């Protein structure tokens, strides 16, 4: 997936401008966005603040790390069971 040219903090700022009452069409022209991008951001980041997004990223990173650890342990466990089964 292509990386956005806007950091998440700027995306939240743009969405907050819209909530403050700036017309959407004006925001789109000002920041060079398409309507689709704006509404996709609104569904994904709507109502979130910058610290919440940073915490979400940290949790996603930690979750990915834990999934890798589980996969490694499950593979090791299966190998040990296979070896024990062969001895019996």
GROMACS .gro file of C-alpha atoms in nm:
model
   88
    1UNK     CA    1   0.000   0.000   0.000
    2UNK     CA    2   0.126   0.344  -0.091
    3UNK     CA    3   0.236   0.572   0.192
    4UNK     CA    4   0.037   0.894   0.231
    5UNK     CA    5   0.215   1.223   0.174
    6UNK     CA    6   0.033   1.357   0.479
    7UNK     CA    7   0.138   1.249   0.829
    8UNK     CA    8  -0.141   1.137   1.059
    9UNK     CA    9  -0.110   1.450   1.271
   10UNK     CA   10  -0.179   1.666   0.966
   11UNK     CA   11  -0.472   1.445   0.865
   12UNK     CA   12  -0.626   1.494   1.210
   13UNK     CA   13  -0.570   1.869   1.183
   14UNK     CA   14  -0.746   1.880   0.844
   15UNK     CA   15  -1.041   1.684   0.984
   16UNK     CA   16  -1.059   1.916   1.285
   17UNK     CA   17  -1.075   2.215   1.048
   18UNK     CA   18  -1.376   2.057   0.881
   19UNK     CA   19  -1.542   1.997   1.219
   20UNK     CA   20  -1.479   2.362   1.306
   21UNK     CA   21  -1.700   2.467   1.016
   22UNK     CA   22  -1.467   2.519   0.719
   23UNK     CA   23  -1.648   2.405   0.403
   24UNK     CA   24  -1.524   2.070   0.271
   25UNK     CA   25  -1.479   2.201  -0.083
   26UNK     CA   26  -1.250   2.477   0.046
   27UNK     CA   27  -1.043   2.227   0.248
   28UNK     CA   28  -1.005   2.004  -0.055
   29UNK     CA   29  -0.873   2.290  -0.269
   30UNK     CA   30  -0.649   2.423   0.007
   31UNK     CA   31  -0.479   2.089   0.074
   32UNK     CA   32  -0.503   1.935  -0.274
   33UNK     CA   33  -0.723   1.641  -0.175
   34UNK     CA   34  -0.991   1.445  -0.353
   35UNK     CA   35  -1.336   1.395  -0.204
   36UNK     CA   36  -1.275   1.022  -0.178
   37UNK     CA   37  -0.955   1.072   0.020
   38UNK     CA   38  -1.124   1.315   0.256
   39UNK     CA   39  -1.415   1.084   0.333
   40UNK     CA   40  -1.186   0.781   0.367
   41UNK     CA   41  -0.981   0.975   0.622
   42UNK     CA   42  -1.300   1.086   0.796
   43UNK     CA   43  -1.414   0.726   0.844
   44UNK     CA   44  -1.069   0.610   0.955
   45UNK     CA   45  -0.953   0.901   1.173
   46UNK     CA   46  -1.278   1.081   1.254
   47UNK     CA   47  -1.297   1.187   1.618
   48UNK     CA   48  -0.943   1.073   1.699
   49UNK     CA   49  -0.670   1.291   1.843
   50UNK     CA   50  -0.298   1.277   1.774
   51UNK     CA   51  -0.205   1.105   2.105
   52UNK     CA   52  -0.473   0.842   2.044
   53UNK     CA   53  -0.331   0.770   1.699
   54UNK     CA   54   0.021   0.739   1.839
   55UNK     CA   55  -0.102   0.497   2.104
   56UNK     CA   56  -0.289   0.299   1.838
   57UNK     CA   57   0.029   0.268   1.631
   58UNK     CA   58   0.222   0.149   1.937
   59UNK     CA   59  -0.044  -0.111   2.010
   60UNK     CA   60  -0.045  -0.233   1.650
   61UNK     CA   61   0.335  -0.266   1.659
   62UNK     CA   62   0.321  -0.456   1.988
   63UNK     CA   63   0.045  -0.680   1.854
   64UNK     CA   64   0.249  -0.767   1.546
   65UNK     CA   65   0.549  -0.848   1.766
   66UNK     CA   66   0.338  -1.076   1.987
   67UNK     CA   67   0.194  -1.253   1.683
   68UNK     CA   68   0.545  -1.325   1.554
   69UNK     CA   69   0.648  -1.454   1.896
   70UNK     CA   70   0.343  -1.682   1.909
   71UNK     CA   71   0.411  -1.817   1.561
   72UNK     CA   72   0.772  -1.897   1.655
   73UNK     CA   73   0.666  -2.071   1.976
   74UNK     CA   74   0.390  -2.266   1.801
   75UNK     CA   75   0.639  -2.386   1.538
   76UNK     CA   76   0.889  -2.487   1.807
   77UNK     CA   77   0.615  -2.666   2.001
   78UNK     CA   78   0.507  -2.859   1.691
   79UNK     CA   79   0.867  -2.962   1.623
   80UNK     CA   80   0.911  -3.087   1.981
   81UNK     CA   81   0.586  -3.284   1.962
   82UNK     CA   82   0.699  -3.437   1.633
   83UNK     CA   83   1.031  -3.546   1.784
   84UNK     CA   84   0.860  -3.693   2.090
   85UNK     CA   85   0.607  -3.875   1.874
   86UNK     CA   86   0.886  -4.032   1.667
   87UNK     CA   87   1.059  -4.165   1.981
   88UNK     CA   88   0.741  -4.339   2.097
   0.00000   0.00000   0.00000
